[in-house]
Amino acid sequence: MTAFDIVEAITAVVLLAIAAWEWRQLLRHPQDIALRVLTAGLTVIALVVTLSTPIAVFEPLHAALDVIFFSNIAWSAIIYCYSVFFLLARLGGAALGAGRRKVEVEFLWLLCSIAVMFLVTKTAPPGTWHTPRIPEDYRTWRNIVFYLSVDGYCMVIWVLGTWRALAYLRQLKHRWARIAVAAVIAGATGMVLAVNGISLLRQGLYIAFPGSTWPALRTYYNIGRLGGQVLLAAGLAAVPLAALLPRLWDRIDEMAKRRYVRQMTPLWERLTSDFSYVVLPEFAGETASRRATVRFERMTAEITDALAELAPYCSHESPSGLADPQEAAAAIDAALTRVAEDRAARWAGAGYEPRMPPYPMLEPDFGSRWRAQAQWMIRVGQSLPPSPDVREKGPGDELSAI
């Protein structure tokens, strides 16, 4: 297989995957007319590109479909869907509404194009086209009408569809949607100019210069067709990717938050044992998919609140927080010791004079950088010495307490 064949095969796989995704969307939203048109067009182009790949199993199918000009009919239907989709997308897409008549009229144009193509070929007397063709074949009215009915129709509908697509593009605000539509427009343009534009140009050159070959046009055809397929597939893939990537990032974030919750638990337990009132109530309505995120957000908020409660007992001078986790751990340990001393003094009836505001900050301001905040809390918890109760217990204390 050549490089062109490999790229075409990859493009076919991508288009088939996108078509399957659009069918899934259509099953969820069966009343969306624009989505129906998009799904139909995607399915057809995925089949056309797949069948055009150089795979031996498709060869008998090529021979059978060539009799009914399948590729011409399918490509005309794709361009029709391209134009109609952007018409419906501009109108809202949920129903035909004001665009019903335009959709019906343009469908009649498609049928007329196909009918003319069949009439001029099936009613042509033997010898109208030779194999291989001779210069006189290109000057017959049947040959001219045939190519105008196929390539001319596609060029006209492409112009109409592109005008609609550009108007729709100007309405879009979402970045990914604009990228997707721009790529679809560029891809459709490349394919139409290669498949239909070069075909019409070649016919004109054969008529104007009988016997000429123009081999460079074949190269331009392959570049435009394949490049257009790649751009079209990329544009169409941008929509599902825009929907799937955020879900993937959310899933990755959920896994990270679940891991961070486990690693922050020692610090959380140490702080909330002295400041239990900062622990927020749990909500019974938490969904399983959001449980890790909710627990993470609660835990970080509770640790932050506990550190704020601990601030009056801190002796360090740091108005912006302690960025070094080991320094922060030492300050927290010293402050917790003072909390314990204050509690003991109160139980003994003695007074205790806490530090007056302004209080120093223990936790730096991380803003919206939740990963940096969680990693700081984890490292602080890892650097924090064990609580005095744990330090004072000996190996046999647990058994003797029983």
mmCIF file of C-alpha atoms in Angstrom:
data_model
loop_
_atom_site.group_PDB
_atom_site.id
_atom_site.type_symbol
_atom_site.label_atom_id
_atom_site.label_comp_id
_atom_site.label_asym_id
_atom_site.label_seq_id
_atom_site.Cartn_x
_atom_site.Cartn_y
_atom_site.Cartn_z
ATOM 1 C CA MET A 1 0.000 0.000 0.000
ATOM 2 C CA THR A 2 1.173 3.504 -0.796
ATOM 3 C CA ALA A 3 1.187 6.416 1.642
ATOM 4 C CA PHE A 4 -1.997 7.700 -0.036
ATOM 5 C CA ASP A 5 -3.678 4.344 0.564
ATOM 6 C CA ILE A 6 -2.685 4.287 4.226
ATOM 7 C CA VAL A 7 -3.995 7.809 4.819
ATOM 8 C CA GLU A 8 -7.228 6.956 3.020
ATOM 9 C CA ALA A 9 -7.684 3.813 5.112
ATOM 10 C CA ILE A 10 -7.140 5.759 8.355
ATOM 11 C CA THR A 11 -9.582 8.428 7.163
ATOM 12 C CA ALA A 12 -12.156 5.744 6.395
ATOM 13 C CA VAL A 13 -11.860 4.316 9.913
ATOM 14 C CA VAL A 14 -12.232 7.787 11.439
ATOM 15 C CA LEU A 15 -15.294 8.571 9.313
ATOM 16 C CA LEU A 16 -16.916 5.253 10.222
ATOM 17 C CA ALA A 17 -16.332 5.962 13.912
ATOM 18 C CA ILE A 18 -17.795 9.465 13.579
ATOM 19 C CA ALA A 19 -20.808 8.105 11.693
ATOM 20 C CA ALA A 20 -21.402 5.559 14.483
ATOM 21 C CA TRP A 21 -21.180 8.362 17.062
ATOM 22 C CA GLU A 22 -23.682 10.472 15.104
ATOM 23 C CA TRP A 23 -26.094 7.505 14.907
ATOM 24 C CA ARG A 24 -25.833 7.265 18.687
ATOM 25 C CA GLN A 25 -26.647 10.961 18.952
ATOM 26 C CA LEU A 26 -29.572 10.561 16.550
ATOM 27 C CA LEU A 27 -31.051 7.745 18.640
ATOM 28 C CA ARG A 28 -31.000 10.140 21.578
ATOM 29 C CA HIS A 29 -32.486 13.045 19.595
ATOM 30 C CA PRO A 30 -34.622 11.459 16.847
ATOM 31 C CA GLN A 31 -36.636 14.645 16.215
ATOM 32 C CA ASP A 32 -33.613 16.758 15.245
ATOM 33 C CA ILE A 33 -33.940 17.138 11.461
ATOM 34 C CA ALA A 34 -30.503 18.724 11.013
ATOM 35 C CA LEU A 35 -28.927 15.808 12.890
ATOM 36 C CA ARG A 36 -30.753 13.383 10.587
ATOM 37 C CA VAL A 37 -29.288 15.095 7.547
ATOM 38 C CA LEU A 38 -25.800 15.186 9.074
ATOM 39 C CA THR A 39 -25.966 11.510 10.017
ATOM 40 C CA ALA A 40 -27.163 10.523 6.548
ATOM 41 C CA GLY A 41 -24.403 12.495 4.836
ATOM 42 C CA LEU A 42 -21.752 11.145 7.195
ATOM 43 C CA THR A 43 -22.901 7.568 6.680
ATOM 44 C CA VAL A 44 -22.752 7.903 2.913
ATOM 45 C CA ILE A 45 -19.321 9.544 2.812
ATOM 46 C CA ALA A 46 -17.974 6.969 5.280
ATOM 47 C CA LEU A 47 -19.201 4.186 3.004
ATOM 48 C CA VAL A 48 -17.828 5.857 -0.133
ATOM 49 C CA VAL A 49 -14.384 6.427 1.383
ATOM 50 C CA THR A 50 -14.328 2.913 2.850
ATOM 51 C CA LEU A 51 -15.304 1.277 -0.434
ATOM 52 C CA SER A 52 -12.688 3.315 -2.306
ATOM 53 C CA THR A 53 -9.838 1.913 -0.198
ATOM 54 C CA PRO A 54 -7.678 -0.581 -2.129
ATOM 55 C CA ILE A 55 -8.918 -3.734 -0.403
ATOM 56 C CA ALA A 56 -9.403 -6.849 -2.543
ATOM 57 C CA VAL A 57 -12.707 -7.788 -0.911
ATOM 58 C CA PHE A 58 -14.289 -4.594 -2.269
ATOM 59 C CA GLU A 59 -13.319 -5.200 -5.901
ATOM 60 C CA PRO A 60 -16.432 -7.281 -6.851
ATOM 61 C CA LEU A 61 -18.592 -4.664 -5.155
ATOM 62 C CA HIS A 62 -16.941 -1.911 -7.193
ATOM 63 C CA ALA A 63 -17.850 -3.684 -10.417
ATOM 64 C CA ALA A 64 -21.481 -4.086 -9.345
ATOM 65 C CA LEU A 65 -21.889 -0.508 -8.131
ATOM 66 C CA ASP A 66 -20.179 1.098 -11.131
ATOM 67 C CA VAL A 67 -23.090 -0.051 -13.300
ATOM 68 C CA ILE A 68 -25.460 2.289 -11.454
ATOM 69 C CA PHE A 69 -22.893 5.113 -11.105
ATOM 70 C CA PHE A 70 -22.965 4.641 -7.325
ATOM 71 C CA SER A 71 -20.019 6.951 -6.618
ATOM 72 C CA ASN A 72 -21.601 9.808 -8.610
ATOM 73 C CA ILE A 73 -24.976 9.404 -6.912
ATOM 74 C CA ALA A 74 -23.432 9.075 -3.449
ATOM 75 C CA TRP A 75 -21.201 12.110 -3.900
ATOM 76 C CA SER A 76 -24.114 14.223 -5.144
ATOM 77 C CA ALA A 77 -26.146 13.124 -2.108
ATOM 78 C CA ILE A 78 -23.261 14.073 0.200
ATOM 79 C CA ILE A 79 -23.054 17.577 -1.250
ATOM 80 C CA TYR A 80 -26.838 17.889 -0.950
ATOM 81 C CA CYS A 81 -26.603 16.941 2.760
ATOM 82 C CA TYR A 82 -23.742 19.421 3.190
ATOM 83 C CA SER A 83 -25.852 22.273 1.870
ATOM 84 C CA VAL A 84 -29.090 21.297 3.616
ATOM 85 C CA PHE A 85 -27.425 20.694 6.984
ATOM 86 C CA PHE A 86 -26.073 24.231 7.162
ATOM 87 C CA LEU A 87 -29.449 25.582 6.018
ATOM 88 C CA LEU A 88 -31.168 23.767 8.906
ATOM 89 C CA ALA A 89 -28.375 24.582 11.355
ATOM 90 C CA ARG A 90 -28.872 28.301 10.711
ATOM 91 C CA LEU A 91 -32.627 27.883 11.259
ATOM 92 C CA GLY A 92 -32.186 26.049 14.545
ATOM 93 C CA GLY A 93 -32.034 22.468 13.323
ATOM 94 C CA ALA A 94 -34.802 20.989 15.456
ATOM 95 C CA ALA A 95 -37.469 21.085 12.728
ATOM 96 C CA LEU A 96 -37.797 21.994 9.069
ATOM 97 C CA GLY A 97 -40.018 25.025 9.684
ATOM 98 C CA ALA A 98 -39.265 27.826 7.237
ATOM 99 C CA GLY A 99 -36.649 25.739 5.422
ATOM 100 C CA ARG A 100 -39.035 22.957 4.392
ATOM 101 C CA ARG A 101 -39.639 24.299 0.897
ATOM 102 C CA LYS A 102 -35.933 24.900 0.241
ATOM 103 C CA VAL A 103 -35.063 21.386 1.404
ATOM 104 C CA GLU A 104 -37.733 19.876 -0.846
ATOM 105 C CA VAL A 105 -36.772 21.985 -3.874
ATOM 106 C CA GLU A 106 -33.083 21.140 -3.504
ATOM 107 C CA PHE A 107 -33.953 17.458 -3.169
ATOM 108 C CA LEU A 108 -35.791 17.707 -6.491
ATOM 109 C CA TRP A 109 -32.634 19.226 -7.974
ATOM 110 C CA LEU A 110 -30.708 16.191 -6.736
ATOM 111 C CA LEU A 111 -33.232 13.812 -8.275
ATOM 112 C CA CYS A 112 -33.168 15.726 -11.572
ATOM 113 C CA SER A 113 -29.374 15.599 -11.641
ATOM 114 C CA ILE A 114 -29.412 11.828 -11.129
ATOM 115 C CA ALA A 115 -32.213 11.356 -13.686
ATOM 116 C CA VAL A 116 -30.376 13.363 -16.358
ATOM 117 C CA MET A 117 -27.186 11.392 -15.729
ATOM 118 C CA PHE A 118 -29.044 8.111 -16.241
ATOM 119 C CA LEU A 119 -30.995 9.306 -19.277
ATOM 120 C CA VAL A 120 -27.969 10.489 -21.267
ATOM 121 C CA THR A 121 -26.053 7.292 -20.550
ATOM 122 C CA LYS A 122 -28.768 4.646 -20.794
ATOM 123 C CA THR A 123 -30.320 6.097 -23.963
ATOM 124 C CA ALA A 124 -26.989 6.673 -25.702
ATOM 125 C CA PRO A 125 -26.494 4.582 -28.866
ATOM 126 C CA PRO A 126 -23.537 2.186 -29.008
ATOM 127 C CA GLY A 127 -20.290 3.926 -29.854
ATOM 128 C CA THR A 128 -21.108 7.176 -28.049
ATOM 129 C CA TRP A 129 -18.155 6.544 -25.732
ATOM 130 C CA HIS A 130 -15.171 4.473 -26.754
ATOM 131 C CA THR A 131 -12.835 2.456 -24.541
ATOM 132 C CA PRO A 132 -10.323 4.015 -24.446
ATOM 133 C CA ARG A 133 -11.964 7.292 -25.348
ATOM 134 C CA ILE A 134 -11.117 9.237 -28.437
ATOM 135 C CA PRO A 135 -11.095 13.072 -28.744
ATOM 136 C CA GLU A 136 -14.485 13.098 -30.519
ATOM 137 C CA ASP A 137 -16.175 11.510 -27.466
ATOM 138 C CA TYR A 138 -15.663 14.650 -25.395
ATOM 139 C CA ARG A 139 -17.425 16.936 -27.920
ATOM 140 C CA THR A 140 -20.751 15.103 -27.964
ATOM 141 C CA TRP A 141 -23.715 16.791 -26.327
ATOM 142 C CA ARG A 142 -24.335 13.651 -24.248
ATOM 143 C CA ASN A 143 -20.857 13.802 -22.738
ATOM 144 C CA ILE A 144 -21.234 17.509 -21.967
ATOM 145 C CA VAL A 145 -24.690 17.035 -20.385
ATOM 146 C CA PHE A 146 -23.473 14.033 -18.378
ATOM 147 C CA TYR A 147 -20.640 15.957 -16.732
ATOM 148 C CA LEU A 148 -22.773 19.047 -16.190
ATOM 149 C CA SER A 149 -25.461 16.944 -14.509
ATOM 150 C CA VAL A 150 -22.908 15.388 -12.143
ATOM 151 C CA ASP A 151 -20.035 17.842 -11.662
ATOM 152 C CA GLY A 152 -21.984 20.977 -12.501
ATOM 153 C CA TYR A 153 -24.712 20.098 -10.003
ATOM 154 C CA CYS A 154 -22.169 19.421 -7.244
ATOM 155 C CA MET A 155 -20.309 22.671 -7.905
ATOM 156 C CA VAL A 156 -23.511 24.742 -7.732
ATOM 157 C CA ILE A 157 -24.777 23.054 -4.565
ATOM 158 C CA TRP A 158 -21.320 23.324 -3.014
ATOM 159 C CA VAL A 159 -21.298 27.096 -3.599
ATOM 160 C CA LEU A 160 -24.762 27.365 -2.040
ATOM 161 C CA GLY A 161 -23.806 25.155 0.913
ATOM 162 C CA THR A 162 -20.530 26.986 1.517
ATOM 163 C CA TRP A 163 -22.324 30.336 1.557
ATOM 164 C CA ARG A 164 -24.674 28.927 4.192
ATOM 165 C CA ALA A 165 -21.786 27.373 6.128
ATOM 166 C CA LEU A 166 -19.870 30.659 6.241
ATOM 167 C CA ALA A 167 -22.997 32.461 7.458
ATOM 168 C CA TYR A 168 -23.434 29.793 10.134
ATOM 169 C CA LEU A 169 -19.741 30.062 11.078
ATOM 170 C CA ARG A 170 -20.169 33.781 11.782
ATOM 171 C CA GLN A 171 -22.918 32.931 14.294
ATOM 172 C CA LEU A 172 -20.777 30.526 16.319
ATOM 173 C CA LYS A 173 -19.016 31.612 19.493
ATOM 174 C CA HIS A 174 -17.675 28.298 20.793
ATOM 175 C CA ARG A 175 -14.037 27.852 19.784
ATOM 176 C CA TRP A 176 -14.198 24.125 19.060
ATOM 177 C CA ALA A 177 -17.394 24.523 17.056
ATOM 178 C CA ARG A 178 -15.791 27.226 14.905
ATOM 179 C CA ILE A 179 -12.722 25.041 14.307
ATOM 180 C CA ALA A 180 -14.930 22.079 13.380
ATOM 181 C CA VAL A 181 -17.077 24.044 10.919
ATOM 182 C CA ALA A 182 -14.048 25.756 9.357
ATOM 183 C CA ALA A 183 -12.365 22.377 8.839
ATOM 184 C CA VAL A 184 -15.550 20.908 7.328
ATOM 185 C CA ILE A 185 -15.810 23.840 4.922
ATOM 186 C CA ALA A 186 -12.147 23.512 3.936
ATOM 187 C CA GLY A 187 -12.441 19.742 3.558
ATOM 188 C CA ALA A 188 -15.603 19.917 1.446
ATOM 189 C CA THR A 189 -14.005 22.630 -0.689
ATOM 190 C CA GLY A 190 -10.887 20.557 -1.314
ATOM 191 C CA MET A 191 -12.918 17.487 -2.261
ATOM 192 C CA VAL A 192 -15.374 19.314 -4.532
ATOM 193 C CA LEU A 193 -12.644 21.217 -6.344
ATOM 194 C CA ALA A 194 -10.667 17.990 -6.792
ATOM 195 C CA VAL A 195 -13.510 15.622 -7.687
ATOM 196 C CA ASN A 196 -15.800 17.957 -9.603
ATOM 197 C CA GLY A 197 -13.775 21.049 -10.438
ATOM 198 C CA ILE A 198 -10.852 19.166 -11.966
ATOM 199 C CA SER A 199 -13.276 16.835 -13.749
ATOM 200 C CA LEU A 200 -14.986 19.796 -15.454
ATOM 201 C CA LEU A 201 -11.629 21.419 -16.188
ATOM 202 C CA ARG A 202 -10.341 18.220 -17.752
ATOM 203 C CA GLN A 203 -13.418 17.914 -19.972
ATOM 204 C CA GLY A 204 -12.999 21.510 -21.112
ATOM 205 C CA LEU A 205 -9.325 20.995 -21.900
ATOM 206 C CA TYR A 206 -10.055 17.788 -23.813
ATOM 207 C CA ILE A 207 -12.605 19.690 -25.896
ATOM 208 C CA ALA A 208 -10.359 22.733 -26.447
ATOM 209 C CA PHE A 209 -7.199 20.700 -27.032
ATOM 210 C CA PRO A 210 -8.182 17.377 -28.652
ATOM 211 C CA GLY A 211 -5.793 14.543 -27.890
ATOM 212 C CA SER A 212 -4.155 16.264 -24.905
ATOM 213 C CA THR A 213 -3.594 14.305 -21.670
ATOM 214 C CA TRP A 214 -2.774 16.830 -18.871
ATOM 215 C CA PRO A 215 -1.238 14.267 -16.462
ATOM 216 C CA ALA A 216 -0.651 16.886 -13.733
ATOM 217 C CA LEU A 217 -4.414 17.088 -13.164
ATOM 218 C CA ARG A 218 -4.372 13.558 -11.770
ATOM 219 C CA THR A 219 -1.880 14.624 -9.123
ATOM 220 C CA TYR A 220 -3.956 17.680 -8.208
ATOM 221 C CA TYR A 221 -7.025 15.457 -8.048
ATOM 222 C CA ASN A 222 -5.403 13.037 -5.581
ATOM 223 C CA ILE A 223 -4.020 15.838 -3.407
ATOM 224 C CA GLY A 224 -7.322 17.713 -3.251
ATOM 225 C CA ARG A 225 -9.442 14.613 -2.738
ATOM 226 C CA LEU A 226 -7.258 13.072 -0.051
ATOM 227 C CA GLY A 227 -6.451 16.388 1.643
ATOM 228 C CA GLY A 228 -10.143 17.264 1.634
ATOM 229 C CA GLN A 229 -11.016 13.893 3.178
ATOM 230 C CA VAL A 230 -8.484 14.419 5.964
ATOM 231 C CA LEU A 231 -9.730 17.943 6.712
ATOM 232 C CA LEU A 232 -13.344 16.813 6.549
ATOM 233 C CA ALA A 233 -12.667 13.919 8.928
ATOM 234 C CA ALA A 234 -10.755 16.217 11.280
ATOM 235 C CA GLY A 235 -13.557 18.782 11.300
ATOM 236 C CA LEU A 236 -16.231 16.179 11.872
ATOM 237 C CA ALA A 237 -14.144 14.518 14.592
ATOM 238 C CA ALA A 238 -13.687 17.835 16.412
ATOM 239 C CA VAL A 239 -17.334 17.824 17.547
ATOM 240 C CA PRO A 240 -17.337 14.438 19.323
ATOM 241 C CA LEU A 241 -13.821 15.107 20.593
ATOM 242 C CA ALA A 242 -14.981 18.424 22.045
ATOM 243 C CA ALA A 243 -17.692 16.478 23.868
ATOM 244 C CA LEU A 244 -15.564 13.485 24.887
ATOM 245 C CA LEU A 245 -12.317 15.197 25.911
ATOM 246 C CA PRO A 246 -13.876 17.176 28.792
ATOM 247 C CA ARG A 247 -15.380 13.926 30.065
ATOM 248 C CA LEU A 248 -11.973 12.287 29.799
ATOM 249 C CA TRP A 249 -10.296 15.154 31.680
ATOM 250 C CA ASP A 250 -13.070 15.005 34.289
ATOM 251 C CA ARG A 251 -12.459 11.289 34.696
ATOM 252 C CA ILE A 252 -8.708 11.885 35.073
ATOM 253 C CA ASP A 253 -9.397 14.647 37.609
ATOM 254 C CA GLU A 254 -11.753 12.339 39.522
ATOM 255 C CA MET A 255 -9.036 9.687 39.759
ATOM 256 C CA ALA A 256 -6.482 12.278 40.907
ATOM 257 C CA LYS A 257 -8.869 13.683 43.538
ATOM 258 C CA ARG A 258 -9.663 10.212 44.841
ATOM 259 C CA ARG A 259 -5.920 9.585 45.258
ATOM 260 C CA TYR A 260 -5.359 13.021 46.843
ATOM 261 C CA VAL A 261 -8.154 12.393 49.362
ATOM 262 C CA ARG A 262 -6.378 9.264 50.593
ATOM 263 C CA GLN A 263 -3.045 11.070 50.820
ATOM 264 C CA MET A 264 -4.473 14.153 52.586
ATOM 265 C CA THR A 265 -6.318 12.085 55.195
ATOM 266 C CA PRO A 266 -3.463 12.056 57.808
ATOM 267 C CA LEU A 267 -3.291 15.878 57.843
ATOM 268 C CA TRP A 268 -7.084 16.129 57.864
ATOM 269 C CA GLU A 269 -7.402 13.710 60.793
ATOM 270 C CA ARG A 270 -4.688 15.536 62.769
ATOM 271 C CA LEU A 271 -6.359 18.914 62.326
ATOM 272 C CA THR A 272 -10.004 17.915 62.708
ATOM 273 C CA SER A 273 -9.243 16.035 65.941
ATOM 274 C CA ASP A 274 -8.677 19.488 67.501
ATOM 275 C CA PHE A 275 -11.105 21.484 65.367
ATOM 276 C CA SER A 276 -13.946 19.062 64.798
ATOM 277 C CA TYR A 277 -16.454 21.861 64.237
ATOM 278 C CA VAL A 278 -14.915 22.684 60.832
ATOM 279 C CA VAL A 279 -16.101 19.325 59.432
ATOM 280 C CA LEU A 280 -18.949 19.958 57.000
ATOM 281 C CA PRO A 281 -22.110 17.841 56.985
ATOM 282 C CA GLU A 282 -22.407 15.173 54.319
ATOM 283 C CA PHE A 283 -25.122 15.378 51.678
ATOM 284 C CA ALA A 284 -27.133 12.260 50.984
ATOM 285 C CA GLY A 285 -27.769 13.340 47.381
ATOM 286 C CA GLU A 286 -24.171 12.979 46.214
ATOM 287 C CA THR A 287 -23.954 10.977 42.994
ATOM 288 C CA ALA A 288 -21.350 8.265 42.568
ATOM 289 C CA SER A 289 -19.704 10.110 39.664
ATOM 290 C CA ARG A 290 -19.306 13.271 41.775
ATOM 291 C CA ARG A 291 -18.461 11.633 45.099
ATOM 292 C CA ALA A 292 -14.685 11.898 44.741
ATOM 293 C CA THR A 293 -14.859 15.553 43.674
ATOM 294 C CA VAL A 294 -17.254 16.488 46.476
ATOM 295 C CA ARG A 295 -15.164 14.670 49.065
ATOM 296 C CA PHE A 296 -11.990 16.323 47.781
ATOM 297 C CA GLU A 297 -13.522 19.799 47.831
ATOM 298 C CA ARG A 298 -14.898 19.241 51.341
ATOM 299 C CA MET A 299 -11.596 17.899 52.636
ATOM 300 C CA THR A 300 -9.519 20.776 51.236
ATOM 301 C CA ALA A 301 -12.030 23.300 52.579
ATOM 302 C CA GLU A 302 -11.994 21.650 55.998
ATOM 303 C CA ILE A 303 -8.189 21.601 56.116
ATOM 304 C CA THR A 304 -8.083 25.267 55.065
ATOM 305 C CA ASP A 305 -10.638 26.193 57.755
ATOM 306 C CA ALA A 306 -8.724 24.218 60.402
ATOM 307 C CA LEU A 307 -5.475 25.988 59.442
ATOM 308 C CA ALA A 308 -7.268 29.329 59.795
ATOM 309 C CA GLU A 309 -8.462 28.277 63.271
ATOM 310 C CA LEU A 310 -4.888 27.298 64.120
ATOM 311 C CA ALA A 311 -3.450 30.670 63.056
ATOM 312 C CA PRO A 312 -3.868 32.386 66.474
ATOM 313 C CA TYR A 313 -1.555 29.768 67.986
ATOM 314 C CA CYS A 314 1.224 30.230 65.413
ATOM 315 C CA SER A 315 4.375 32.119 66.297
ATOM 316 C CA HIS A 316 5.923 32.483 62.851
ATOM 317 C CA GLU A 317 5.773 35.727 60.879
ATOM 318 C CA SER A 318 4.488 34.935 57.386
ATOM 319 C CA PRO A 319 1.659 37.077 55.968
ATOM 320 C CA SER A 320 1.606 35.085 52.691
ATOM 321 C CA GLY A 321 1.808 31.521 54.038
ATOM 322 C CA LEU A 322 4.533 28.919 54.284
ATOM 323 C CA ALA A 323 5.256 27.543 50.825
ATOM 324 C CA ASP A 324 7.826 25.071 52.153
ATOM 325 C CA PRO A 325 5.843 21.996 53.352
ATOM 326 C CA GLN A 326 8.464 21.047 55.968
ATOM 327 C CA GLU A 327 8.466 24.555 57.439
ATOM 328 C CA ALA A 328 4.673 24.554 57.432
ATOM 329 C CA ALA A 329 4.590 21.131 59.107
ATOM 330 C CA ALA A 330 6.909 22.337 61.885
ATOM 331 C CA ALA A 331 4.758 25.453 62.432
ATOM 332 C CA ILE A 332 1.566 23.376 62.507
ATOM 333 C CA ASP A 333 3.053 20.898 64.973
ATOM 334 C CA ALA A 334 4.157 23.740 67.280
ATOM 335 C CA ALA A 335 0.742 25.405 67.025
ATOM 336 C CA LEU A 336 -1.084 22.151 67.790
ATOM 337 C CA THR A 337 1.143 21.751 70.854
ATOM 338 C CA ARG A 338 0.032 25.212 72.005
ATOM 339 C CA VAL A 339 -3.578 24.242 71.403
ATOM 340 C CA ALA A 340 -3.108 21.228 73.664
ATOM 341 C CA GLU A 341 -1.389 23.397 76.295
ATOM 342 C CA ASP A 342 -4.215 25.941 76.102
ATOM 343 C CA ARG A 343 -6.784 23.191 76.579
ATOM 344 C CA ALA A 344 -4.875 21.780 79.545
ATOM 345 C CA ALA A 345 -4.578 25.250 81.087
ATOM 346 C CA ARG A 346 -8.290 25.860 80.722
ATOM 347 C CA TRP A 347 -9.094 22.517 82.334
ATOM 348 C CA ALA A 348 -6.753 23.448 85.200
ATOM 349 C CA GLY A 349 -8.463 26.795 85.585
ATOM 350 C CA ALA A 350 -5.499 28.839 84.458
ATOM 351 C CA GLY A 351 -5.706 31.581 81.907
ATOM 352 C CA TYR A 352 -4.189 31.495 78.462
ATOM 353 C CA GLU A 353 -3.525 34.550 76.337
ATOM 354 C CA PRO A 354 -3.767 33.703 72.629
ATOM 355 C CA ARG A 355 -2.042 35.773 70.038
ATOM 356 C CA MET A 356 -4.006 38.817 68.937
ATOM 357 C CA PRO A 357 -4.704 39.623 65.276
ATOM 358 C CA PRO A 358 -3.459 40.062 62.661
ATOM 359 C CA TYR A 359 -2.655 36.348 62.449
ATOM 360 C CA PRO A 360 -0.006 34.805 60.215
ATOM 361 C CA MET A 361 -0.986 32.559 57.319
ATOM 362 C CA LEU A 362 -0.036 28.924 57.238
ATOM 363 C CA GLU A 363 -1.424 27.980 53.828
ATOM 364 C CA PRO A 364 -0.263 29.970 50.778
ATOM 365 C CA ASP A 365 -2.850 31.357 48.384
ATOM 366 C CA PHE A 366 -3.131 28.809 45.564
ATOM 367 C CA GLY A 367 -6.075 30.487 43.837
ATOM 368 C CA SER A 368 -7.730 27.992 41.486
ATOM 369 C CA ARG A 369 -4.680 25.695 41.350
ATOM 370 C CA TRP A 370 -6.305 22.828 43.218
ATOM 371 C CA ARG A 371 -3.599 20.331 42.268
ATOM 372 C CA ALA A 372 -0.863 22.550 43.751
ATOM 373 C CA GLN A 373 -2.955 23.033 46.906
ATOM 374 C CA ALA A 374 -3.558 19.292 47.302
ATOM 375 C CA GLN A 375 0.113 18.444 46.737
ATOM 376 C CA TRP A 376 1.137 21.037 49.357
ATOM 377 C CA MET A 377 -1.294 19.552 51.870
ATOM 378 C CA ILE A 378 -0.052 16.040 51.131
ATOM 379 C CA ARG A 379 3.593 16.999 51.630
ATOM 380 C CA VAL A 380 2.729 18.882 54.825
ATOM 381 C CA GLY A 381 0.931 15.804 56.146
ATOM 382 C CA GLN A 382 3.902 13.613 55.259
ATOM 383 C CA SER A 383 6.307 16.018 57.049
ATOM 384 C CA LEU A 384 4.097 16.489 60.119
ATOM 385 C CA PRO A 385 5.405 14.610 63.206
ATOM 386 C CA PRO A 386 2.986 12.200 64.872
ATOM 387 C CA SER A 387 0.634 13.607 67.478
ATOM 388 C CA PRO A 388 1.834 13.664 71.115
ATOM 389 C CA ASP A 389 -0.586 10.841 71.991
ATOM 390 C CA VAL A 390 1.075 8.582 69.455
ATOM 391 C CA ARG A 391 4.568 9.667 70.474
ATOM 392 C CA GLU A 392 3.921 9.037 74.148
ATOM 393 C CA LYS A 393 2.483 5.524 73.690
ATOM 394 C CA GLY A 394 4.851 2.642 74.110
ATOM 395 C CA PRO A 395 4.730 -0.726 72.322
ATOM 396 C CA GLY A 396 2.604 -2.340 75.044
ATOM 397 C CA ASP A 397 0.333 0.578 75.868
ATOM 398 C CA GLU A 398 -2.575 -0.657 73.790
ATOM 399 C CA LEU A 399 -2.615 -4.030 75.601
ATOM 400 C CA SER A 400 -2.170 -2.528 79.062
ATOM 401 C CA ALA A 401 -5.061 -0.141 78.444
ATOM 402 C CA ILE A 402 -7.326 -3.155 78.060
#
